[in-house]
Short mmCIF file of C-alpha atoms in Angstrom, two decimals:
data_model
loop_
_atom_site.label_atom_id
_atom_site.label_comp_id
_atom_site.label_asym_id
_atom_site.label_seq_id
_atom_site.Cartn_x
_atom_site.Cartn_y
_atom_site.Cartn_z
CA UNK A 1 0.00 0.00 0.00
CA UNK A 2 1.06 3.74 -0.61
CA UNK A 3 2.19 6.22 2.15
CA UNK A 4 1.28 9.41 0.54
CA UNK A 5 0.10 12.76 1.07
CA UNK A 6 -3.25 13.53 -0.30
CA UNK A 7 -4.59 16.60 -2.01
CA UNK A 8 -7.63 18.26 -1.84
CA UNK A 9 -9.22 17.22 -5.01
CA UNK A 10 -7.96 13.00 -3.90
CA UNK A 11 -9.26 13.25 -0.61
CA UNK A 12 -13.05 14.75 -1.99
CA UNK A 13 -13.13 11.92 -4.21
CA UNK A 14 -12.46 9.60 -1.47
CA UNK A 15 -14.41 10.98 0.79
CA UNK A 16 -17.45 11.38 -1.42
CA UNK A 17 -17.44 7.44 -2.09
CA UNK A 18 -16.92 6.64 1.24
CA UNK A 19 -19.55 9.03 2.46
CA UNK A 20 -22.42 7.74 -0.14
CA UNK A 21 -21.49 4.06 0.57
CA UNK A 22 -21.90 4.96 4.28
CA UNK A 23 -25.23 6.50 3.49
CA UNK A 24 -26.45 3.78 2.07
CA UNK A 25 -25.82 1.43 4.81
CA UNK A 26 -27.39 3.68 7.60
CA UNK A 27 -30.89 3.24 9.30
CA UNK A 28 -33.89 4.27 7.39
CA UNK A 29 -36.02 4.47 10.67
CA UNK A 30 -36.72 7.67 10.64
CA UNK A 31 -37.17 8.14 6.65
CA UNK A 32 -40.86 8.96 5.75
CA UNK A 33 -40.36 8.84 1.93
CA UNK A 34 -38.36 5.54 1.06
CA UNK A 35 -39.32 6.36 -2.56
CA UNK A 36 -37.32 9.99 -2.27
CA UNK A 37 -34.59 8.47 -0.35
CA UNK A 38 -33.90 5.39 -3.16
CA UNK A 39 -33.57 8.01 -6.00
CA UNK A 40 -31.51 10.57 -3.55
CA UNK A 41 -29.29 7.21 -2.89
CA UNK A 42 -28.87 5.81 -6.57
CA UNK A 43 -28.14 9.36 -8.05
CA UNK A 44 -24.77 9.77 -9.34
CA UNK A 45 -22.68 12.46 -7.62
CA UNK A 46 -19.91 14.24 -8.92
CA UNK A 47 -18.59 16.34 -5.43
CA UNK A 48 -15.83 19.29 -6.57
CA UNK A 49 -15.90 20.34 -2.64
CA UNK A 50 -15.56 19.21 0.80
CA UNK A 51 -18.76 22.00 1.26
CA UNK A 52 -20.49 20.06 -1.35
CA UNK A 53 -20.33 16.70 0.72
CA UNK A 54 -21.45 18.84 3.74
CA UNK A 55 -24.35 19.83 1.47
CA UNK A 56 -25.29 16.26 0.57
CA UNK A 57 -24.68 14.99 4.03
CA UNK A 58 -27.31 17.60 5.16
CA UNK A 59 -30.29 17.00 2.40
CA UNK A 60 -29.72 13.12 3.87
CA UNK A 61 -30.41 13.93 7.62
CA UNK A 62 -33.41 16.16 5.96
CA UNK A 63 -34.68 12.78 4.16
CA UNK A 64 -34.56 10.84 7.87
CA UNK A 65 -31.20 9.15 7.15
CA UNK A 66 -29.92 11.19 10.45
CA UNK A 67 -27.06 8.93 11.31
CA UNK A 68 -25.32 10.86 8.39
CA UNK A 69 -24.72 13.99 10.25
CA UNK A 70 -22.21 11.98 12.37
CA UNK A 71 -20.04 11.82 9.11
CA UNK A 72 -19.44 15.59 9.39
CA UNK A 73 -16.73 14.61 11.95
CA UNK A 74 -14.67 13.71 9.09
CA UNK A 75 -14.92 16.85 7.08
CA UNK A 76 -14.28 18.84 10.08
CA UNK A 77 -11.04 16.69 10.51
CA UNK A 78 -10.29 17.41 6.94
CA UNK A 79 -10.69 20.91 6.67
CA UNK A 80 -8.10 21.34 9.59
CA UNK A 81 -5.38 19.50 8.12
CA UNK A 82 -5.46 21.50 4.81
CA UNK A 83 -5.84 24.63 6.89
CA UNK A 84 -3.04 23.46 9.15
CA UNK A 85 -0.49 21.56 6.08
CA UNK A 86 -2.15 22.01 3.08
CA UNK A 87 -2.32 18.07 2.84
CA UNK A 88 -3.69 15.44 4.36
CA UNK A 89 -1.52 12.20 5.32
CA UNK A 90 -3.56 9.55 6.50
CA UNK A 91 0.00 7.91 8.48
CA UNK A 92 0.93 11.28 9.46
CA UNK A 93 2.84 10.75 13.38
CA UNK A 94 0.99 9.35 16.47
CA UNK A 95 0.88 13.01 17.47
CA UNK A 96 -0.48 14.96 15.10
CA UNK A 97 -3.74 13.23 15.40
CA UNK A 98 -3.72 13.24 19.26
CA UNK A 99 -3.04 17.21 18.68
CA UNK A 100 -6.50 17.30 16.51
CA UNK A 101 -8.44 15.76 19.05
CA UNK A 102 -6.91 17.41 22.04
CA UNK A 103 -7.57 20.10 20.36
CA UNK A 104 -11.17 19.74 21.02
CA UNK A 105 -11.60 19.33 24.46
CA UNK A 106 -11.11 23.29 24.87
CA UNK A 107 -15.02 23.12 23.64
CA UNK A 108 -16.60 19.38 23.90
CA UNK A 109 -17.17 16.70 26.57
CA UNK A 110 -14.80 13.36 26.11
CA UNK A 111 -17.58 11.38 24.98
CA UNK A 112 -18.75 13.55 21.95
CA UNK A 113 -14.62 13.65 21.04
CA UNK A 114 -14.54 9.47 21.60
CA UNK A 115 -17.64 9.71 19.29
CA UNK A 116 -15.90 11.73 16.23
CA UNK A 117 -12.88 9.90 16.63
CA UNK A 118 -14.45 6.89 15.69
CA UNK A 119 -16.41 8.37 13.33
CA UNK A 120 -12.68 9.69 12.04
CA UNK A 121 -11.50 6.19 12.43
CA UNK A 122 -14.27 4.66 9.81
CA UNK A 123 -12.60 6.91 7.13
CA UNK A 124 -9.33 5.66 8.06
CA UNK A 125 -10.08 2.30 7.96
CA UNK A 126 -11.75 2.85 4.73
CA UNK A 127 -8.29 3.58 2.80
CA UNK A 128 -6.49 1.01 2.83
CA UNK A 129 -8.99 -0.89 0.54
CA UNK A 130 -8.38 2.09 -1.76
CA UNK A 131 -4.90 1.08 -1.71
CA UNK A 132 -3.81 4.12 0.75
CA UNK A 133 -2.04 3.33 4.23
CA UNK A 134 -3.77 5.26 7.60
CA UNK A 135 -3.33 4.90 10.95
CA UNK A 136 -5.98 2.81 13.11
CA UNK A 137 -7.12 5.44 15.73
CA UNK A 138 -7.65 2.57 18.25
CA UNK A 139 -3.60 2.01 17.80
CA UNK A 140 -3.33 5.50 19.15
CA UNK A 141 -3.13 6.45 23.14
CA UNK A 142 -5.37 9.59 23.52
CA UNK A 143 -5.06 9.35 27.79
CA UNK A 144 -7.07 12.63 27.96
CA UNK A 145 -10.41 11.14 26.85
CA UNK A 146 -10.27 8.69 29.46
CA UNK A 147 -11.04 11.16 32.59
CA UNK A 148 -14.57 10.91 32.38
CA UNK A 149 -16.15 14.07 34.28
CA UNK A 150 -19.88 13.53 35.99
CA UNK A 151 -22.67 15.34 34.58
CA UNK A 152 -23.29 18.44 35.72
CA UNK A 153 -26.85 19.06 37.50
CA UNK A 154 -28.97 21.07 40.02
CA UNK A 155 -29.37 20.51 43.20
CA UNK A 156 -32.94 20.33 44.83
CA UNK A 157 -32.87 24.09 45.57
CA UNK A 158 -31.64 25.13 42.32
CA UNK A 159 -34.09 22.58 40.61
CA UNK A 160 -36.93 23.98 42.29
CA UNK A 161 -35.93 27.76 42.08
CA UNK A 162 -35.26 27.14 37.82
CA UNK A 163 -39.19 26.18 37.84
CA UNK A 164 -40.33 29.12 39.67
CA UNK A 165 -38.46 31.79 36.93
CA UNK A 166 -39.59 28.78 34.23
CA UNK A 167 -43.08 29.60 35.53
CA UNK A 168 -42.88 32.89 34.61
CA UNK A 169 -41.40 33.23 31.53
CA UNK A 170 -43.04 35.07 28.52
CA UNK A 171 -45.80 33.87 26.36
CA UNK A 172 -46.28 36.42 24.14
CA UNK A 173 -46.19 34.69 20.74
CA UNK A 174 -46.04 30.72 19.92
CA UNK A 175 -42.36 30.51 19.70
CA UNK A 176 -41.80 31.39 23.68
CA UNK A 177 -44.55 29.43 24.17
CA UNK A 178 -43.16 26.21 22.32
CA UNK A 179 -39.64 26.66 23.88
CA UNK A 180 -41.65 27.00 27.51
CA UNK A 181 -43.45 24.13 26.84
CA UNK A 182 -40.28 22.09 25.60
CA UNK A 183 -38.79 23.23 28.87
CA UNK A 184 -41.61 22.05 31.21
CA UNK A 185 -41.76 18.75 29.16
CA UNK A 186 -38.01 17.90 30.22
CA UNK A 187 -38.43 19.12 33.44
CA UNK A 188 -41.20 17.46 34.70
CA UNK A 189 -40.44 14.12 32.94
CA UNK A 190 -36.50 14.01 32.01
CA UNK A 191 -36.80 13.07 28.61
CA UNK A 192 -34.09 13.77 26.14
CA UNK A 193 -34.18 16.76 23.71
CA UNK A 194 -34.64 13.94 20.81
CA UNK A 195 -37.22 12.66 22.33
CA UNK A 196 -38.98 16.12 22.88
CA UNK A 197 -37.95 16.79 19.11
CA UNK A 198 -39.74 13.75 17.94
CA UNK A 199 -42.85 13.91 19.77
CA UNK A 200 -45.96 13.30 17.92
CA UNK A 201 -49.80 14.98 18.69
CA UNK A 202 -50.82 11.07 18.62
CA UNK A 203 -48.50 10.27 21.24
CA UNK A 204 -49.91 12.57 23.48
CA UNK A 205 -53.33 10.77 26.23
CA UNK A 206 -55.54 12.91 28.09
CA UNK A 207 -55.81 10.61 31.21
CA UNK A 208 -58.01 12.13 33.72
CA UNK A 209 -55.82 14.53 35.39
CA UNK A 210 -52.38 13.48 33.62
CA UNK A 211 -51.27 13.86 30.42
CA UNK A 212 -49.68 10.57 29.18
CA UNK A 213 -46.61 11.04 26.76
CA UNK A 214 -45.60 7.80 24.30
CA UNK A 215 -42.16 8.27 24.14
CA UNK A 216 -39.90 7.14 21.15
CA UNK A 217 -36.83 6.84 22.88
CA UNK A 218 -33.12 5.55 21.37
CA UNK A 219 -33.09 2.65 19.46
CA UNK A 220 -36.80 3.08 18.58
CA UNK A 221 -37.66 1.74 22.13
CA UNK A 222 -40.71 2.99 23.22
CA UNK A 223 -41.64 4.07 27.06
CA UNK A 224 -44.76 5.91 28.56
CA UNK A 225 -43.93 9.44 30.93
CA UNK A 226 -46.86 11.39 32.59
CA UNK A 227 -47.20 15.03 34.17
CA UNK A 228 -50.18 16.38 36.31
CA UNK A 229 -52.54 18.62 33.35
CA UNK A 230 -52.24 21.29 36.47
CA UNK A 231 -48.43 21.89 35.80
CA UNK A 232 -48.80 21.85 31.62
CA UNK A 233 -52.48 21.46 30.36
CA UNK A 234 -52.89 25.35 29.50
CA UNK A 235 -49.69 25.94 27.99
CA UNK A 236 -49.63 22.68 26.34
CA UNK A 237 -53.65 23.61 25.11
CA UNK A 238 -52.86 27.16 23.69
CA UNK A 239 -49.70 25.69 22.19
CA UNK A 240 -51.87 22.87 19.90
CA UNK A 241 -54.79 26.09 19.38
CA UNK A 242 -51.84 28.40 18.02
CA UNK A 243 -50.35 25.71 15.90
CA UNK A 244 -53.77 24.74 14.32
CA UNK A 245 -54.19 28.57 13.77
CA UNK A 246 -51.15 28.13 11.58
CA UNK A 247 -52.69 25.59 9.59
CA UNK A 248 -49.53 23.31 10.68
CA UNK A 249 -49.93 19.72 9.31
CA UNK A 250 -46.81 18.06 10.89
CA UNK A 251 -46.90 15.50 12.77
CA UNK A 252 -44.57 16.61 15.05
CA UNK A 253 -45.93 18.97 18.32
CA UNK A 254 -42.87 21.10 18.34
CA UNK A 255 -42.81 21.48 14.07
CA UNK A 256 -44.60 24.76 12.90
CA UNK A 257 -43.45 24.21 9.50
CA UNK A 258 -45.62 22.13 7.13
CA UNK A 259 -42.97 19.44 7.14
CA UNK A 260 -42.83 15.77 8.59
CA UNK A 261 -39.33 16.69 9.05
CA UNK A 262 -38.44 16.58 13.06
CA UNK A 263 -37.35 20.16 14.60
CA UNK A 264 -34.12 20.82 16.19
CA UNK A 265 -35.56 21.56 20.03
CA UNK A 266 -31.97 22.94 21.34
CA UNK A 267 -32.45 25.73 23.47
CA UNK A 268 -29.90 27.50 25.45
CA UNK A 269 -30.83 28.15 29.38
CA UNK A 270 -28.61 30.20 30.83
CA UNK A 271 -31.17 32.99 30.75
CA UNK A 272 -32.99 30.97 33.49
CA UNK A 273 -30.12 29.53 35.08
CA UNK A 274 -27.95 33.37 35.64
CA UNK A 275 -31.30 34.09 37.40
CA UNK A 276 -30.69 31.57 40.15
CA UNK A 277 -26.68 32.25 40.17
CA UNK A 278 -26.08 28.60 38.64
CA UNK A 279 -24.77 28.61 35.13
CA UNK A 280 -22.52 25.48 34.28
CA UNK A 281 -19.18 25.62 33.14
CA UNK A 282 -20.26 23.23 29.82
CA UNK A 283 -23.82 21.84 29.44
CA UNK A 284 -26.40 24.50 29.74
CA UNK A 285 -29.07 23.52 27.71
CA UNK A 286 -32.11 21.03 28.41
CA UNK A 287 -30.05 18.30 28.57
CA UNK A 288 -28.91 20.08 32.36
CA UNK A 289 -32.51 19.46 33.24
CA UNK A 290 -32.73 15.62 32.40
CA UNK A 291 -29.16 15.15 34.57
CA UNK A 292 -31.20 17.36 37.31
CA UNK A 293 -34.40 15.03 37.02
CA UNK A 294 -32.12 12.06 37.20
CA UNK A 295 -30.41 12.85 40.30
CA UNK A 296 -33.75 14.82 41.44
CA UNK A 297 -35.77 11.51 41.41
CA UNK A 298 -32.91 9.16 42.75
CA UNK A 299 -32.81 11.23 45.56
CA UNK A 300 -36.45 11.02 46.42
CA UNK A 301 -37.39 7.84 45.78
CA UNK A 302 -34.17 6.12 46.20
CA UNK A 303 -34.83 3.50 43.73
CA UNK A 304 -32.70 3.35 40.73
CA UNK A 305 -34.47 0.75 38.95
CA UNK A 306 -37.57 2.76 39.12
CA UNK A 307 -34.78 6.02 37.87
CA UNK A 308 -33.66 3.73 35.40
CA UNK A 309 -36.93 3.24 33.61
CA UNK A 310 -37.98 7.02 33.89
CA UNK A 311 -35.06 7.35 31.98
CA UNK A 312 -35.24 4.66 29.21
CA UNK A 313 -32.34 3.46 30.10
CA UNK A 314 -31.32 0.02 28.86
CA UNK A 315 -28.23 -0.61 31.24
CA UNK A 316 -29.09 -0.04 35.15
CA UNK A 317 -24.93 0.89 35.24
CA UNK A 318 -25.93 3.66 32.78
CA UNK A 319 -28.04 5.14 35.58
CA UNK A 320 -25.41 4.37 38.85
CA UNK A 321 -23.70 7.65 38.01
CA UNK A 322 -26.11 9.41 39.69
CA UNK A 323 -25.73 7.48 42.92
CA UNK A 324 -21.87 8.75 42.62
CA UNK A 325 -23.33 12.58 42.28
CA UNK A 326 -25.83 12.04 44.99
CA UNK A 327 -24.64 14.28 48.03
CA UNK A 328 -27.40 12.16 50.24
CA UNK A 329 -24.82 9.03 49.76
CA UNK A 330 -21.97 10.29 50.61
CA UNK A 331 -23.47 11.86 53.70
CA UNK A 332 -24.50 8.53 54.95
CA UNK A 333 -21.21 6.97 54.83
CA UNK A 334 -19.72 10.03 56.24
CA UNK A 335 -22.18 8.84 59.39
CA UNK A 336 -20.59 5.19 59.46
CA UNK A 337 -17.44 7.15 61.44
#
């Protein structure tokens, strides 16, 4: 096989085969038009541009195949080393790809770096049946991704004093009201942002004095969450009366466009969070609120099995982290002396 440096123009071509034979492979669980997505897929593609394999990448997550926006990774990786050499060299030293990913910790957790390194290491692997020698990521010691840091999350005072300012935020026009509502939904029930992103009006049950939420969790696994109507039922009722004002025909609650596409629900809360003094250093978005629920409802009930399922967790040791942030459990050993 042949150690060389690539150029631009090789490494689009490689990249754009690898990239629609990766497409092709991925999950169609989320496409709604398999029709539109089997012409999109057999369409011949002649990419000039790293951008233009960013562009196709995106109209793919559009059509449902979403495990294609994970291939950005590699285009990000890209775009450095031609910035940074004006080459790529797929068996470039040890340390110039630990420098990459090191690189990245200055703005993202280990486990999203883990996560495009591997996603890295797929186009890496890929060369060498194009007759190219790379370097095996997994051959590489990257030491700093191995510190894994607990979530961050509210404590019970915090988590009650973010509802309170939640409470009163503005609903002057359907968007505040959709992002309140997407906040109260997490809050209340600990669901992921996916999850709240991929909600459907038929998976919602009026049930007496709950709403019942069918949730479509990872891996298409399906669980059932509930909140009292008295802490969402009018927001959640002059959310659907606004929407069908609209005329919106998703499927999708929090989609006001006439699309069966699912919305991006990513909302930023240190608005709420400066008002009670507790802004994270990294993490402060809803995902905060579903480590907060986690630990809130571990501490109360002090079940984790029960935690475990409010979760939709598969793996009860996925959920034992937050007996290690629990303060209550460290207090009681502290009593043992």
């Amino acid at each position: 096989m042949e150690n060389k440096r690539l150029n631009m123009e090789e490494c689009v071509k490689l990249l754009g085969d690898f990239v629609i034979l990766k497409a092709k492979g991925f999950s169609q669980n989320s496409v709604f038009d398999s029709h539109k997505v089997a012409i999109f897929l057999l369409a011949s593609y002649d990419f000039k541009s790293l951008r233009e394999i960013k562009v196709f990448l995106s109209k793919a997550c559009k059509l449902g195949i979403i495990s294609a926006r994970n291939l950005v990774a590699i285009i990000d990786f890209l775009e450095y080393q031609f910035k940074r050499n004006g080459y790529f060299e797929p068996n470039m030293e040890d340390k110039l790809y630990v420098d990459y990913f090191f690189n990245l910790t200055k703005r993202l957790k280990s486990s999203s770096i883990k996560q495009k390194a591997m996603i890295v290491n797929l186009f890496l692997k890929y060369l060498p049946s194009q007759g190219i020698q790379a370097k095996n990521l997994k051959d590489i010691s990257m030491k700093f991704l191995h510190n894994k840091a607990l979530p961050n999350f509210l404590n019970d005072h915090q988590y009650k004093a973010f509802l309170q300012h939640a409470i009163k935020m503005e609903e002057y026009n359907i968007f505040q009201i959709k992002r309140k509502l997407a906040i109260f939904l997490v809050y209340y029930t600990g669901i992921r942002s996916r999850e709240v992103s991929r909600l459907k009006l038929e998976d919602i049950r009026n049930d007496g004095l709950v709403y019942v939420f069918r949730i479509n969790g990872k891996c298409a696994r399906e669980r059932f969450v509930s909140i009292k109507k008295e802490h969402i039922g009018t927001l959640l009722e002059k959310y659907i009366a606004l929407r069908e004002e609209l005329q919106c025909k998703s499927q999708y609650l929090f989609q006001l466009r006439n699309t069966n596409e699912a919305p991006r629900t990513c909302y930023s809360l240190k608005p709420l969070l400066k008002k009670i003094d507790s802004v994270q250093s990294r993490g402060n978005c809803l995902h905060l609120l579903r480590h907060s629920y986690a630990s809130f409802i571990y501490r109360s009930l002090k079940d984790i099995v029960l935690t475990s399922q409010m979760l939709g967790h598969t793996n009860i040791n996925t959920t034992q982290i937050y007996i290690h942030i629990n303060p209550d459990t460290h207090e009681k050993v502290a009593e043992l002396f």
